[in-house]
């Protein structure tokens, strides 16, 4: 199926008869720091990305934030965080970046992909209900079965 010796001789270069579709798939933008080319179109590499959450609130960050949220792959602040920092899995770091993105949106007068704060609160309430849905509330009612006591 694969000619390993031929691949070694090419030293990592593409095979001459490789389909153009393979190049298209390999160069498709993907969400995540370092997963593909940077999503903001004016950035050639990740070196230009903000290094700290506070960097998002500087005037220089306006273009970055605007272009990042314009990407069709960024549909939430969490997506923006995934694209911006390699440490997005750390809860504390994620919280700092989230707060900074919210401040940046307020400063630059834009709209985050998640919409307004009310939607963020509703999402948080929904997630909280999802996490606690199987447990009795203070009144002894089982939340999933009986929402009104």
GROMACS .gro file of C-alpha atoms in nm:
model
  149
    1UNK     CA    1   0.000   0.000   0.000
    2UNK     CA    2   0.267   0.250   0.103
    3UNK     CA    3   0.617   0.250  -0.033
    4UNK     CA    4   0.820   0.340   0.275
    5UNK     CA    5   1.151   0.342   0.090
    6UNK     CA    6   1.013   0.583  -0.169
    7UNK     CA    7   0.889   0.813   0.110
    8UNK     CA    8   1.231   0.810   0.274
    9UNK     CA    9   1.397   0.903  -0.054
   10UNK     CA   10   1.161   1.202  -0.089
   11UNK     CA   11   1.275   1.321   0.257
   12UNK     CA   12   0.923   1.423   0.359
   13UNK     CA   13   0.828   1.588   0.032
   14UNK     CA   14   0.495   1.507  -0.132
   15UNK     CA   15   0.479   1.227  -0.386
   16UNK     CA   16   0.461   1.353  -0.743
   17UNK     CA   17   0.134   1.172  -0.809
   18UNK     CA   18  -0.033   1.286  -0.481
   19UNK     CA   19  -0.384   1.416  -0.527
   20UNK     CA   20  -0.448   1.790  -0.489
   21UNK     CA   21  -0.723   1.692  -0.245
   22UNK     CA   22  -0.457   1.575   0.001
   23UNK     CA   23  -0.293   1.920  -0.004
   24UNK     CA   24  -0.633   2.079   0.050
   25UNK     CA   25  -0.702   1.857   0.351
   26UNK     CA   26  -0.359   1.913   0.502
   27UNK     CA   27  -0.376   2.290   0.467
   28UNK     CA   28  -0.735   2.331   0.592
   29UNK     CA   29  -0.756   2.570   0.887
   30UNK     CA   30  -0.813   2.399   1.221
   31UNK     CA   31  -0.900   2.545   1.557
   32UNK     CA   32  -0.632   2.522   1.824
   33UNK     CA   33  -0.300   2.684   1.901
   34UNK     CA   34  -0.045   2.544   1.659
   35UNK     CA   35  -0.292   2.308   1.489
   36UNK     CA   36  -0.270   2.486   1.152
   37UNK     CA   37  -0.185   2.831   1.022
   38UNK     CA   38  -0.310   3.108   1.252
   39UNK     CA   39  -0.681   3.180   1.208
   40UNK     CA   40  -0.650   3.560   1.199
   41UNK     CA   41  -0.564   3.622   0.834
   42UNK     CA   42  -0.306   3.893   0.894
   43UNK     CA   43  -0.093   3.672   1.119
   44UNK     CA   44   0.169   3.459   0.946
   45UNK     CA   45   0.264   3.263   1.256
   46UNK     CA   46   0.178   3.228   1.622
   47UNK     CA   47   0.466   3.453   1.732
   48UNK     CA   48   0.240   3.755   1.683
   49UNK     CA   49  -0.030   3.620   1.915
   50UNK     CA   50  -0.079   3.784   2.256
   51UNK     CA   51   0.138   3.611   2.514
   52UNK     CA   52  -0.059   3.706   2.826
   53UNK     CA   53  -0.430   3.766   2.882
   54UNK     CA   54  -0.365   4.134   2.964
   55UNK     CA   55  -0.215   4.175   2.615
   56UNK     CA   56  -0.568   4.141   2.473
   57UNK     CA   57  -0.669   4.478   2.616
   58UNK     CA   58  -0.395   4.680   2.448
   59UNK     CA   59  -0.472   4.882   2.135
   60UNK     CA   60  -0.242   4.655   1.932
   61UNK     CA   61  -0.469   4.358   2.010
   62UNK     CA   62  -0.776   4.508   1.840
   63UNK     CA   63  -0.690   4.361   1.502
   64UNK     CA   64  -0.614   4.021   1.651
   65UNK     CA   65  -0.941   4.002   1.845
   66UNK     CA   66  -1.148   4.130   1.554
   67UNK     CA   67  -0.999   3.887   1.303
   68UNK     CA   68  -1.009   3.596   1.546
   69UNK     CA   69  -1.381   3.641   1.615
   70UNK     CA   70  -1.443   3.682   1.241
   71UNK     CA   71  -1.314   3.330   1.177
   72UNK     CA   72  -1.594   3.080   1.110
   73UNK     CA   73  -1.413   2.831   1.333
   74UNK     CA   74  -1.441   3.058   1.638
   75UNK     CA   75  -1.796   3.030   1.767
   76UNK     CA   76  -1.734   3.105   2.134
   77UNK     CA   77  -1.488   3.264   2.369
   78UNK     CA   78  -1.374   2.913   2.458
   79UNK     CA   79  -1.284   2.859   2.091
   80UNK     CA   80  -1.090   3.186   2.094
   81UNK     CA   81  -0.900   3.068   2.400
   82UNK     CA   82  -0.821   2.733   2.234
   83UNK     CA   83  -0.675   2.920   1.937
   84UNK     CA   84  -0.485   3.178   2.143
   85UNK     CA   85  -0.295   2.981   2.406
   86UNK     CA   86  -0.135   2.638   2.424
   87UNK     CA   87  -0.225   2.625   2.795
   88UNK     CA   88  -0.602   2.630   2.740
   89UNK     CA   89  -0.651   2.307   2.937
   90UNK     CA   90  -0.557   2.473   3.265
   91UNK     CA   91  -0.874   2.602   3.438
   92UNK     CA   92  -0.707   2.904   3.598
   93UNK     CA   93  -0.542   3.011   3.274
   94UNK     CA   94  -0.867   2.959   3.083
   95UNK     CA   95  -1.052   3.181   3.332
   96UNK     CA   96  -0.791   3.458   3.295
   97UNK     CA   97  -0.812   3.445   2.915
   98UNK     CA   98  -1.194   3.443   2.928
   99UNK     CA   99  -1.201   3.755   3.145
  100UNK     CA  100  -0.949   3.925   2.914
  101UNK     CA  101  -1.150   3.840   2.601
  102UNK     CA  102  -1.466   3.980   2.761
  103UNK     CA  103  -1.280   4.301   2.850
  104UNK     CA  104  -1.136   4.323   2.497
  105UNK     CA  105  -1.481   4.291   2.342
  106UNK     CA  106  -1.608   4.567   2.570
  107UNK     CA  107  -1.308   4.792   2.492
  108UNK     CA  108  -1.315   4.745   2.118
  109UNK     CA  109  -1.692   4.774   2.093
  110UNK     CA  110  -1.731   4.442   1.919
  111UNK     CA  111  -1.948   4.145   1.987
  112UNK     CA  112  -1.817   3.815   2.108
  113UNK     CA  113  -1.925   3.506   1.920
  114UNK     CA  114  -2.130   3.407   2.224
  115UNK     CA  115  -2.340   3.722   2.209
  116UNK     CA  116  -2.431   3.923   2.515
  117UNK     CA  117  -2.370   3.862   2.883
  118UNK     CA  118  -2.724   3.733   2.931
  119UNK     CA  119  -2.649   3.445   2.696
  120UNK     CA  120  -2.327   3.372   2.886
  121UNK     CA  121  -2.526   3.361   3.210
  122UNK     CA  122  -2.787   3.134   3.051
  123UNK     CA  123  -2.515   2.903   2.923
  124UNK     CA  124  -2.358   2.892   3.267
  125UNK     CA  125  -2.699   2.822   3.424
  126UNK     CA  126  -2.764   2.546   3.170
  127UNK     CA  127  -2.427   2.389   3.238
  128UNK     CA  128  -2.485   2.411   3.613
  129UNK     CA  129  -2.828   2.248   3.574
  130UNK     CA  130  -2.670   1.978   3.358
  131UNK     CA  131  -2.407   1.906   3.622
  132UNK     CA  132  -2.648   1.905   3.916
  133UNK     CA  133  -2.955   1.769   3.736
  134UNK     CA  134  -2.948   1.429   3.904
  135UNK     CA  135  -2.909   1.558   4.258
  136UNK     CA  136  -3.181   1.669   4.502
  137UNK     CA  137  -3.207   2.043   4.562
  138UNK     CA  138  -3.242   2.210   4.904
  139UNK     CA  139  -3.612   2.128   4.923
  140UNK     CA  140  -3.552   1.758   4.878
  141UNK     CA  141  -3.694   1.756   4.526
  142UNK     CA  142  -3.523   1.557   4.258
  143UNK     CA  143  -3.443   1.825   3.997
  144UNK     CA  144  -3.464   1.614   3.685
  145UNK     CA  145  -3.788   1.441   3.780
  146UNK     CA  146  -3.973   1.719   3.959
  147UNK     CA  147  -3.874   2.077   3.890
  148UNK     CA  148  -4.162   2.230   4.096
  149UNK     CA  149  -4.221   2.140   4.459
   0.00000   0.00000   0.00000
